[in-house]
Short mmCIF file of C-alpha atoms in Angstrom, two decimals:
data_model
loop_
_atom_site.label_atom_id
_atom_site.label_comp_id
_atom_site.label_asym_id
_atom_site.label_seq_id
_atom_site.Cartn_x
_atom_site.Cartn_y
_atom_site.Cartn_z
CA UNK A 805 0.00 0.00 0.00
CA UNK A 806 1.34 3.42 -0.98
CA UNK A 807 2.21 5.85 1.78
CA UNK A 808 0.01 8.94 2.04
CA UNK A 809 1.55 12.12 0.63
CA UNK A 810 2.02 13.66 4.09
CA UNK A 811 3.98 10.59 5.26
CA UNK A 812 6.11 10.56 2.08
CA UNK A 813 6.90 14.24 2.62
CA UNK A 814 7.79 13.61 6.28
CA UNK A 815 10.12 10.75 5.31
CA UNK A 816 11.71 12.84 2.57
CA UNK A 817 12.34 15.70 5.02
CA UNK A 818 13.79 13.34 7.67
CA UNK A 819 16.09 11.66 5.17
CA UNK A 820 17.20 15.01 3.75
CA UNK A 821 18.20 16.11 7.25
CA UNK A 822 19.95 12.78 7.96
CA UNK A 823 21.87 12.87 4.67
CA UNK A 824 22.81 16.53 5.18
CA UNK A 825 24.04 15.79 8.71
CA UNK A 826 26.14 12.83 7.61
CA UNK A 827 27.65 14.93 4.81
CA UNK A 828 28.63 17.52 7.44
CA UNK A 829 29.99 14.84 9.80
CA UNK A 830 32.04 13.37 6.97
CA UNK A 831 33.46 16.80 6.11
CA UNK A 832 34.04 18.27 9.58
CA UNK A 833 33.86 15.40 12.08
CA UNK A 834 30.93 14.39 14.26
CA UNK A 835 32.00 16.36 17.32
CA UNK A 836 32.61 19.55 15.36
CA UNK A 837 29.09 19.80 13.89
CA UNK A 838 26.24 21.38 15.84
CA UNK A 839 22.49 20.89 15.50
CA UNK A 840 22.26 24.51 14.39
CA UNK A 841 24.72 23.86 11.54
CA UNK A 842 22.81 20.76 10.47
CA UNK A 843 19.50 22.62 10.51
CA UNK A 844 20.91 25.56 8.52
CA UNK A 845 22.51 23.30 5.90
CA UNK A 846 19.29 21.27 5.58
CA UNK A 847 17.18 24.42 5.27
CA UNK A 848 15.10 23.79 8.40
CA UNK A 849 14.91 25.44 11.78
CA UNK A 850 16.65 23.91 14.81
CA UNK A 851 13.16 23.47 16.27
CA UNK A 852 12.20 21.27 13.29
CA UNK A 853 15.39 19.27 13.73
CA UNK A 854 14.60 18.65 17.40
CA UNK A 855 10.99 17.74 16.57
CA UNK A 856 12.21 15.04 14.16
CA UNK A 857 15.21 13.73 16.09
CA UNK A 858 15.35 15.08 19.64
CA UNK A 859 19.16 15.25 19.61
CA UNK A 860 22.14 14.86 17.30
CA UNK A 861 22.38 11.21 18.38
CA UNK A 862 18.70 10.83 17.45
CA UNK A 863 19.74 10.97 13.80
CA UNK A 864 20.99 7.42 14.29
CA UNK A 865 18.07 6.07 16.32
CA UNK A 866 14.98 7.58 14.71
CA UNK A 867 15.77 6.72 11.11
CA UNK A 868 12.44 5.35 9.83
CA UNK A 869 14.31 2.41 8.24
CA UNK A 870 16.01 1.46 11.48
CA UNK A 871 12.98 1.66 13.76
CA UNK A 872 10.21 -0.90 13.56
CA UNK A 873 7.11 -0.78 15.69
CA UNK A 874 5.63 -3.64 17.70
CA UNK A 875 2.64 -3.68 15.38
CA UNK A 876 5.03 -4.39 12.50
CA UNK A 877 6.94 -7.08 14.42
CA UNK A 878 3.94 -9.05 15.69
CA UNK A 879 2.98 -10.71 12.36
CA UNK A 880 6.58 -11.96 11.89
CA UNK A 881 6.89 -13.78 15.22
CA UNK A 882 6.78 -17.56 15.17
CA UNK A 883 8.09 -19.17 18.37
CA UNK A 884 8.67 -22.38 16.46
CA UNK A 885 10.95 -20.55 14.01
CA UNK A 886 12.92 -17.80 15.80
CA UNK A 887 15.66 -17.71 13.13
CA UNK A 888 12.96 -17.17 10.51
CA UNK A 889 11.36 -14.60 12.81
CA UNK A 890 14.59 -12.58 12.90
CA UNK A 891 15.09 -12.88 9.14
CA UNK A 892 11.56 -11.56 8.54
CA UNK A 893 12.01 -8.68 11.02
CA UNK A 894 15.36 -7.73 9.47
CA UNK A 895 13.77 -7.86 6.01
CA UNK A 896 11.00 -5.55 7.23
CA UNK A 897 13.67 -3.08 8.42
CA UNK A 898 16.19 -3.44 5.59
CA UNK A 899 13.83 -3.80 2.63
CA UNK A 900 11.36 -0.92 2.91
CA UNK A 901 8.63 -0.48 0.31
CA UNK A 902 9.73 1.25 -2.92
CA UNK A 903 7.87 4.46 -2.08
CA UNK A 904 9.99 4.80 1.08
CA UNK A 905 13.24 4.07 -0.78
CA UNK A 906 12.41 6.81 -3.29
CA UNK A 907 12.68 9.51 -0.60
CA UNK A 908 16.13 8.49 0.65
CA UNK A 909 19.21 10.04 -0.93
CA UNK A 910 21.92 7.89 0.68
CA UNK A 911 22.29 4.16 1.28
CA UNK A 912 20.89 2.56 4.45
CA UNK A 913 23.19 2.73 7.48
CA UNK A 914 25.39 5.30 5.77
CA UNK A 915 26.41 6.62 9.19
CA UNK A 916 27.24 3.22 10.72
CA UNK A 917 30.89 4.17 11.25
CA UNK A 918 29.72 6.92 13.63
CA UNK A 919 27.89 4.27 15.65
CA UNK A 920 31.16 2.36 15.94
CA UNK A 921 33.39 5.40 16.60
CA UNK A 922 31.36 7.89 18.63
CA UNK A 923 30.56 6.85 22.23
CA UNK A 924 27.49 9.10 22.50
CA UNK A 925 26.04 7.72 19.27
CA UNK A 926 26.78 4.14 20.30
CA UNK A 927 25.09 4.72 23.68
CA UNK A 928 22.01 6.16 21.95
CA UNK A 929 21.86 3.24 19.52
CA UNK A 930 22.23 0.75 22.39
CA UNK A 931 19.35 2.48 24.19
CA UNK A 932 17.20 2.19 21.06
CA UNK A 933 18.18 -1.47 20.69
CA UNK A 934 17.35 -2.02 24.35
CA UNK A 935 13.88 -0.59 23.74
CA UNK A 936 13.45 -2.81 20.67
CA UNK A 937 14.60 -5.79 22.73
CA UNK A 938 12.09 -4.91 25.45
CA UNK A 939 9.25 -4.75 22.90
CA UNK A 940 10.37 -8.09 21.44
CA UNK A 941 10.55 -9.55 24.97
CA UNK A 942 6.97 -8.43 25.63
CA UNK A 943 5.79 -10.02 22.39
CA UNK A 944 7.59 -13.28 23.21
CA UNK A 945 5.98 -13.25 26.68
CA UNK A 946 2.56 -12.78 25.07
CA UNK A 947 3.32 -15.81 22.88
CA UNK A 948 3.96 -17.93 26.00
CA UNK A 949 7.66 -17.72 26.91
CA UNK A 950 8.72 -17.27 30.54
CA UNK A 951 10.16 -13.88 31.51
CA UNK A 952 13.75 -15.20 31.57
CA UNK A 953 13.44 -17.11 28.30
CA UNK A 954 11.86 -14.13 26.57
CA UNK A 955 14.47 -11.60 27.80
CA UNK A 956 17.49 -13.78 27.01
CA UNK A 957 16.07 -14.79 23.63
CA UNK A 958 15.19 -11.21 22.67
CA UNK A 959 18.62 -9.89 23.67
CA UNK A 960 20.50 -12.73 21.96
CA UNK A 961 18.66 -12.08 18.72
CA UNK A 962 18.41 -8.27 18.92
CA UNK A 963 21.92 -7.45 20.17
CA UNK A 964 23.87 -10.58 19.29
CA UNK A 965 22.53 -11.57 15.92
CA UNK A 966 21.06 -8.35 14.52
CA UNK A 967 23.46 -5.69 15.81
CA UNK A 968 26.51 -8.00 15.79
CA UNK A 969 25.79 -8.86 12.15
CA UNK A 970 25.28 -5.22 11.26
CA UNK A 971 28.61 -4.28 12.86
CA UNK A 972 30.53 -7.05 11.09
CA UNK A 973 28.85 -6.30 7.75
CA UNK A 974 30.02 -2.70 8.06
CA UNK A 975 33.53 -3.62 9.24
CA UNK A 976 33.90 -5.99 6.27
CA UNK A 977 33.10 -3.15 3.86
CA UNK A 978 29.49 -4.22 3.09
CA UNK A 979 30.71 -6.50 0.31
CA UNK A 980 28.17 -9.25 0.99
CA UNK A 981 24.46 -8.96 1.69
CA UNK A 982 23.54 -8.28 5.32
CA UNK A 983 21.40 -11.44 5.22
CA UNK A 984 24.58 -13.54 4.84
CA UNK A 985 25.84 -12.16 8.16
CA UNK A 986 22.48 -12.79 9.81
CA UNK A 987 22.61 -16.41 8.61
CA UNK A 988 26.16 -16.87 9.96
CA UNK A 989 25.18 -15.38 13.32
CA UNK A 990 22.10 -17.59 13.54
CA UNK A 991 24.24 -20.63 12.74
CA UNK A 992 26.62 -19.63 15.57
CA UNK A 993 23.68 -19.48 18.02
CA UNK A 994 22.43 -22.88 16.91
CA UNK A 995 25.92 -24.38 17.30
CA UNK A 996 26.27 -23.32 20.95
CA UNK A 997 26.64 -26.25 23.37
#
């Protein structure tokens, strides 16, 4: 289903700001760029920037491609197939509909090296992952897992498989599809004693 015009415009504006910010970070360094400079270069007010992202670190945690809501996760969960569950969730995040791709200027995870290099960005991304893990834990609990099973499972998949794969994919130069890394990480989990 096509996104409404207002949503397409919102996504286009958010991605324009993200791409502008990353261009500035690449040119001047993350720590040297202010929100005011990002807003000016993107042609928006600082107030608009803060409404979209909340903080400079929010550029890395509120990207519409990187954030998936519980309502979008629920249909993908199958407790009898958690590896397939993760593959479907990652596909929902990494393969957005064509109308969403059309509004993005840069490639997905273009700023991943800032996540790896900047402690404040990494902390913000970990907090976002923690929230995603909590939502996944709640969904697993609703599907019948105990609290401990749900928390450990959610964290193993969310932090270990998803984020660990994303980090390694980036460190390797993104030469293979992200799905290959997900499959290797899932195989490592299955091979644990």
